[in-house]
PDB file of C-alpha atoms in Angstrom:
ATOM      1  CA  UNK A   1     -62.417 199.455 -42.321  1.00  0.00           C
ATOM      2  CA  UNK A   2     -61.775 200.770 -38.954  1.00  0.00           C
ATOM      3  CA  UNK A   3     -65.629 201.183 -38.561  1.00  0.00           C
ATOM      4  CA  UNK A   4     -65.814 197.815 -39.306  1.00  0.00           C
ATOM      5  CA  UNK A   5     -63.769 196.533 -36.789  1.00  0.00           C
ATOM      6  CA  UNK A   6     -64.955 199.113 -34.140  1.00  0.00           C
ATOM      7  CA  UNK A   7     -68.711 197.376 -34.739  1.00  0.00           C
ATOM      8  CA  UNK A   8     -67.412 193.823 -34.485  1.00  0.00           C
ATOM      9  CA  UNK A   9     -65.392 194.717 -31.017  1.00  0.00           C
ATOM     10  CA  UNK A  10     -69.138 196.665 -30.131  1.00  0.00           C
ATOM     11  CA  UNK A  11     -70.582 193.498 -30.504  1.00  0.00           C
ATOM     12  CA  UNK A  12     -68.624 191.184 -28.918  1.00  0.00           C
ATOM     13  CA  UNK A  13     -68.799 193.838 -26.138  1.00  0.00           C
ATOM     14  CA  UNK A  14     -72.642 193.767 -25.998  1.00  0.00           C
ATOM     15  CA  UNK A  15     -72.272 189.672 -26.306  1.00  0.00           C
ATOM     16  CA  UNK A  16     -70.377 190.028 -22.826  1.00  0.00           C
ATOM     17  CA  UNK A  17     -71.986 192.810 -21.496  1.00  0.00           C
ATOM     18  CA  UNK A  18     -75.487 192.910 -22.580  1.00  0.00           C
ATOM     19  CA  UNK A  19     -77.464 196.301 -21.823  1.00  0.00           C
ATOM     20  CA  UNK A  20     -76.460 200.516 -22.225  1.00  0.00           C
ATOM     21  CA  UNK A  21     -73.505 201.019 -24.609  1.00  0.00           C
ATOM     22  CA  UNK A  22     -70.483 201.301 -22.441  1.00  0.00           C
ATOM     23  CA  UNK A  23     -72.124 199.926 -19.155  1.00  0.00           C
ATOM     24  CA  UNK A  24     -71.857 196.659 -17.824  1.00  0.00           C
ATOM     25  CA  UNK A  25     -74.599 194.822 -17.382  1.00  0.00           C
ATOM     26  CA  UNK A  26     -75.156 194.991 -13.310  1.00  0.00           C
ATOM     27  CA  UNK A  27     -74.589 190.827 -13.197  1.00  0.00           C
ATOM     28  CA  UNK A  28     -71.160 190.975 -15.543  1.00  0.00           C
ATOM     29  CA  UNK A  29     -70.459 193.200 -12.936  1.00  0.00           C
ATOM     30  CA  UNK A  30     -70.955 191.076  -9.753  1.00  0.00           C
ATOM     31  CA  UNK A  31     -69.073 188.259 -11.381  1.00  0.00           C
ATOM     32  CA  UNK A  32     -66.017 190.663 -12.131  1.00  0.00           C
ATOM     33  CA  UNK A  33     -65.677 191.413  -8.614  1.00  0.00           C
ATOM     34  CA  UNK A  34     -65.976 187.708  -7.674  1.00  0.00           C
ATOM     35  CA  UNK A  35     -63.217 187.107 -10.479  1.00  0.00           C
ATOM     36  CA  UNK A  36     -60.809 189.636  -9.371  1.00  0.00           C
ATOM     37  CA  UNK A  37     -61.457 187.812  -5.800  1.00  0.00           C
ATOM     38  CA  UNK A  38     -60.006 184.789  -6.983  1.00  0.00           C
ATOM     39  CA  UNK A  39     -57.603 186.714  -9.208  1.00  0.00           C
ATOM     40  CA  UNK A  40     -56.279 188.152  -6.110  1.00  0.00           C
ATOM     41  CA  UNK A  41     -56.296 184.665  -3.770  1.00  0.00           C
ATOM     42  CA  UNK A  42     -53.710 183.610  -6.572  1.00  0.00           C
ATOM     43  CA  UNK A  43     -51.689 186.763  -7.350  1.00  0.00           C
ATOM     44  CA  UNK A  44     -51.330 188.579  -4.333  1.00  0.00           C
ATOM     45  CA  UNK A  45     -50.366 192.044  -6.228  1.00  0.00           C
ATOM     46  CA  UNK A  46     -53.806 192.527  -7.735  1.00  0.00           C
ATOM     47  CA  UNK A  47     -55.010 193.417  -3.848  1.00  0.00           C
ATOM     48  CA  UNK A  48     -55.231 197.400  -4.735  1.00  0.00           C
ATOM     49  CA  UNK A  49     -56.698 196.915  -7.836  1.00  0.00           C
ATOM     50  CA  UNK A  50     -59.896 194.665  -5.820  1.00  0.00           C
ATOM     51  CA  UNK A  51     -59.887 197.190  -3.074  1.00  0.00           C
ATOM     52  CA  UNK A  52     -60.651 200.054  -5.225  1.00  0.00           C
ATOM     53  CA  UNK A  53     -63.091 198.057  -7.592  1.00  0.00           C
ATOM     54  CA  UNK A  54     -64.410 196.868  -3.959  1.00  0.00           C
ATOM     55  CA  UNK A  55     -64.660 200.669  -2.672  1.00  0.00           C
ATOM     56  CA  UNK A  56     -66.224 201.997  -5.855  1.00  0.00           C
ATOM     57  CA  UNK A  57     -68.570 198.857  -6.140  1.00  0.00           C
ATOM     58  CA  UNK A  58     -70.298 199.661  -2.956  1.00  0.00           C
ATOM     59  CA  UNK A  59     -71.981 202.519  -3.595  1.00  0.00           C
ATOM     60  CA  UNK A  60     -73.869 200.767  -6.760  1.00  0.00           C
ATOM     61  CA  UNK A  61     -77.342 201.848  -6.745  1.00  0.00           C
ATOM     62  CA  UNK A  62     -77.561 198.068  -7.954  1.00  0.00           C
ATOM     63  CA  UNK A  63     -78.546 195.668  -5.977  1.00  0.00           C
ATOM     64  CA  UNK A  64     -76.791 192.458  -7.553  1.00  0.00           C
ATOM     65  CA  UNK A  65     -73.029 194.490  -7.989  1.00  0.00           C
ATOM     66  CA  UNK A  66     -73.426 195.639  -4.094  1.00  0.00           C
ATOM     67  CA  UNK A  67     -74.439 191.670  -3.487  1.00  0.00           C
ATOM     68  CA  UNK A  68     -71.408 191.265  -5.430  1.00  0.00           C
ATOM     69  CA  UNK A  69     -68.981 192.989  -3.987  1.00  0.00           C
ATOM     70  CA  UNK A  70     -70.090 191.481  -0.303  1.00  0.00           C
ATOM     71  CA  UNK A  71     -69.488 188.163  -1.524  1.00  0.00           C
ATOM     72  CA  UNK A  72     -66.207 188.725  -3.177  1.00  0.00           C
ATOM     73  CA  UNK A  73     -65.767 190.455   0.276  1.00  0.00           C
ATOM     74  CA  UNK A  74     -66.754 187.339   2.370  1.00  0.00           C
ATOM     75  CA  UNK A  75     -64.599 185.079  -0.090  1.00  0.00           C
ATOM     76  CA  UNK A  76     -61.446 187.100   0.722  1.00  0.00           C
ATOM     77  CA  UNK A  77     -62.103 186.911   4.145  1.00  0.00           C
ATOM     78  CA  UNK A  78     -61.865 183.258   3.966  1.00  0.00           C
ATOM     79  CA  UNK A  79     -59.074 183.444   1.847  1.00  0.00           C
ATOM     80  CA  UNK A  80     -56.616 185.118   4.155  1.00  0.00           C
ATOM     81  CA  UNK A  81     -58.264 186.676   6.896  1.00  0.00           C
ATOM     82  CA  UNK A  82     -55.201 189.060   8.235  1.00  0.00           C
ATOM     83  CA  UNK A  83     -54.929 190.774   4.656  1.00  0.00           C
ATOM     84  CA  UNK A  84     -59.064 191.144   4.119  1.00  0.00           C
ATOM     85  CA  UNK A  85     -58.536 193.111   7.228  1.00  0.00           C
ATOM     86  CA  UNK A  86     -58.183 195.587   4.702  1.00  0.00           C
ATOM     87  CA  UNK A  87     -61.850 195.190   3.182  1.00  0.00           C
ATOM     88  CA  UNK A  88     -63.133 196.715   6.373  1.00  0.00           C
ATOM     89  CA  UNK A  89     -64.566 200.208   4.447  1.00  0.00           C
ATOM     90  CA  UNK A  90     -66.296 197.818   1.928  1.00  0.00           C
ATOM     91  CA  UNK A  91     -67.724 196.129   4.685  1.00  0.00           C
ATOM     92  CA  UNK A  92     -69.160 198.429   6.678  1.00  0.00           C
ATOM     93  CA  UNK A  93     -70.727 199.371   3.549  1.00  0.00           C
ATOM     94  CA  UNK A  94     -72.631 196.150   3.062  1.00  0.00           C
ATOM     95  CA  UNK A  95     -73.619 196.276   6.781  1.00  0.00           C
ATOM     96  CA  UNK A  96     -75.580 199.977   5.791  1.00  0.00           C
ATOM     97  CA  UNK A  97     -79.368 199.934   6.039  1.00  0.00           C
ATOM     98  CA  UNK A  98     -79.612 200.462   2.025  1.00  0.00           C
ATOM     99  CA  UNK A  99     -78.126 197.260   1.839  1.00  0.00           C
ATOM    100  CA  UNK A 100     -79.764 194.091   0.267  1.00  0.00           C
ATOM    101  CA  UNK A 101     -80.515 191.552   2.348  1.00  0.00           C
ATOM    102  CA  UNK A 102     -78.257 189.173   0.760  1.00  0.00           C
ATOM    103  CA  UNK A 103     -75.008 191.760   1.119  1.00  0.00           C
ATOM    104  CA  UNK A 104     -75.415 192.489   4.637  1.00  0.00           C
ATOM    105  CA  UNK A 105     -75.600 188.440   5.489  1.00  0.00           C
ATOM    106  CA  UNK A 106     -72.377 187.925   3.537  1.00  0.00           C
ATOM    107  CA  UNK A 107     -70.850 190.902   5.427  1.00  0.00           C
ATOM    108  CA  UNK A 108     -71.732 189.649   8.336  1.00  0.00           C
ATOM    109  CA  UNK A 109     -70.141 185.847   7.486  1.00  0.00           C
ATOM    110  CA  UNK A 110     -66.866 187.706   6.437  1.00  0.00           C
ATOM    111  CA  UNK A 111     -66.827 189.749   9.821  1.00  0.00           C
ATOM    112  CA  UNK A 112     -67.655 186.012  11.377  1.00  0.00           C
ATOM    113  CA  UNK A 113     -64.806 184.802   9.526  1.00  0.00           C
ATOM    114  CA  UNK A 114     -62.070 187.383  10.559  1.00  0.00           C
ATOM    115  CA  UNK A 115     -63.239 186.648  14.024  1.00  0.00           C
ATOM    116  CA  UNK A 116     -62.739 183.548  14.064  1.00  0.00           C
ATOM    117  CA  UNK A 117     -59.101 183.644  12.593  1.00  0.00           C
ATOM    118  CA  UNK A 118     -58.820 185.840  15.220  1.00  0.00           C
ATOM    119  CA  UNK A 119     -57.832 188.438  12.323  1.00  0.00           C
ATOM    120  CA  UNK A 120     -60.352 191.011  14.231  1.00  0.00           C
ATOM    121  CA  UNK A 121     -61.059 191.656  17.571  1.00  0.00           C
ATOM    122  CA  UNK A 122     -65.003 190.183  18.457  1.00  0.00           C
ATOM    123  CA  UNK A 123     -65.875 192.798  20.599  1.00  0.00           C
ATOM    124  CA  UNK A 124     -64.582 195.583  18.489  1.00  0.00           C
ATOM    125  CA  UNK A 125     -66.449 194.105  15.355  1.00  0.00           C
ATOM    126  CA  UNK A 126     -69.876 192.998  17.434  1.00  0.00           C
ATOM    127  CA  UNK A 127     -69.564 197.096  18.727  1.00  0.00           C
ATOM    128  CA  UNK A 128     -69.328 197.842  14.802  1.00  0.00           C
ATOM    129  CA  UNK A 129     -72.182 195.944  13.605  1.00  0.00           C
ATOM    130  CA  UNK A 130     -74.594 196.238  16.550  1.00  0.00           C
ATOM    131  CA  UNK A 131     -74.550 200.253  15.968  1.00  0.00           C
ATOM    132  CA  UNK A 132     -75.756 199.478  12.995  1.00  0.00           C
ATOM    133  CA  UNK A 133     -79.304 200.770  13.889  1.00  0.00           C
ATOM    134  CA  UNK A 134     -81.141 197.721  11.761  1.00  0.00           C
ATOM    135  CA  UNK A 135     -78.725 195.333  13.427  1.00  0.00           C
ATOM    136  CA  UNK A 136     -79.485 196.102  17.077  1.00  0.00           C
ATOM    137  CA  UNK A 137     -81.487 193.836  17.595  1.00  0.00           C
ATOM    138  CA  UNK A 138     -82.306 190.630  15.931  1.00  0.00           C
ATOM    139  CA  UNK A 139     -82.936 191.431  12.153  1.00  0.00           C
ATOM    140  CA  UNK A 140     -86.166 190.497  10.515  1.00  0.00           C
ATOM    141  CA  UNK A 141     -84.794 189.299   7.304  1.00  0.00           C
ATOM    142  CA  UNK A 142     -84.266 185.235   7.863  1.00  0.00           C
ATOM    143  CA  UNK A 143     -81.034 185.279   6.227  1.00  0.00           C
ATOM    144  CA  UNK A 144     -79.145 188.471   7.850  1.00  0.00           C
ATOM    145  CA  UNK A 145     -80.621 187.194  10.801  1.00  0.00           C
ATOM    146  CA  UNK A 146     -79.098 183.917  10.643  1.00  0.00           C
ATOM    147  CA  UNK A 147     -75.824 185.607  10.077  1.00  0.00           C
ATOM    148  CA  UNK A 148     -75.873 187.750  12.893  1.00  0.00           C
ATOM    149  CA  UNK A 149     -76.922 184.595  15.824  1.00  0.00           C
ATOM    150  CA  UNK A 150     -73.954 182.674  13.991  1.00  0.00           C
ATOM    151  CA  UNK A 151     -71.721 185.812  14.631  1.00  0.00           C
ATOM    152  CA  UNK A 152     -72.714 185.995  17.980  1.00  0.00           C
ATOM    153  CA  UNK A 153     -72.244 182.325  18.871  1.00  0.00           C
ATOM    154  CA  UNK A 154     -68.696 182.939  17.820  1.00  0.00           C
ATOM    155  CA  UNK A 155     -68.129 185.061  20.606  1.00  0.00           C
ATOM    156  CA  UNK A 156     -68.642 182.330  23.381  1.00  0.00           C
TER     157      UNK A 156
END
């Protein structure tokens, strides 16, 4: 009986979670992170819990939970700027050079965000992301490169 019921919860796990036995599949796992987001925009209390699944999600070899965790990132920082303050290691994680495309242009619109609340300073973040050595300059991706002239018409 209780292999039974083990197999039926193993199932519905795999139903949820398709892929390796015990691992989330990498897309369950970017919607978690957008989930516990929200979670946290409502109930205030969950904040350490997202800042460690945040802190741990980062270093994801995969691509979509890294793209994840910058946009659960970028929705906090709309959220309430002052506390995704907070979010700043996660950040500067998605602003890396192993990065996806999409995760550093969602870092980028949080750090645009908190600037514009005034949450962080705009020099002190511009000095942040320009020594970034793929974000000197004007990046060649279309997207992070969009994100980074809208962060620096913010500063005028």
């Amino acid at each position: 009986k209780d292999t039974a019921s083990a197999d039926a919860r193993m199932t519905k796990t795999k139903t949820f979670f398709p892929g390796a036995p015990g691992v989330a599949d990498p897309r369950s796992h970017a919607l978690a992170l957008r989930l516990l987001a929200e979670l946290w925009k409502h109930h205030r209390g969950s904040f350490p819990r997202l800042k460690a699944a945040l802190e741990h999600a980062v270093s994801s070899p995969s691509p979509e939970v890294r793209i994840g965790a910058a946009a659960a990132c970028a929705f906090c920082a709309e959220a309430d700027p002052y506390a995704a303050t907070e979010l700043a290691g996660p950040l500067r994680e998605c602003l890396s050079p192993s990065a996806p495309p999409a995760a550093a242009s969602l870092a980028l619109e949080a750090v645009a965000s908190l600037c514009e609340a005034d949450a962080l300073d705009f020099y002190a973040a511009l000095k942040v992301v320009v020594t970034r050595p793929h974000l000197s300059t004007l990046p060649a991706n279309p997207l992070v490169a969009s994100r980074w002239v809208a962060l620096l018409g913010g500063g005028w």
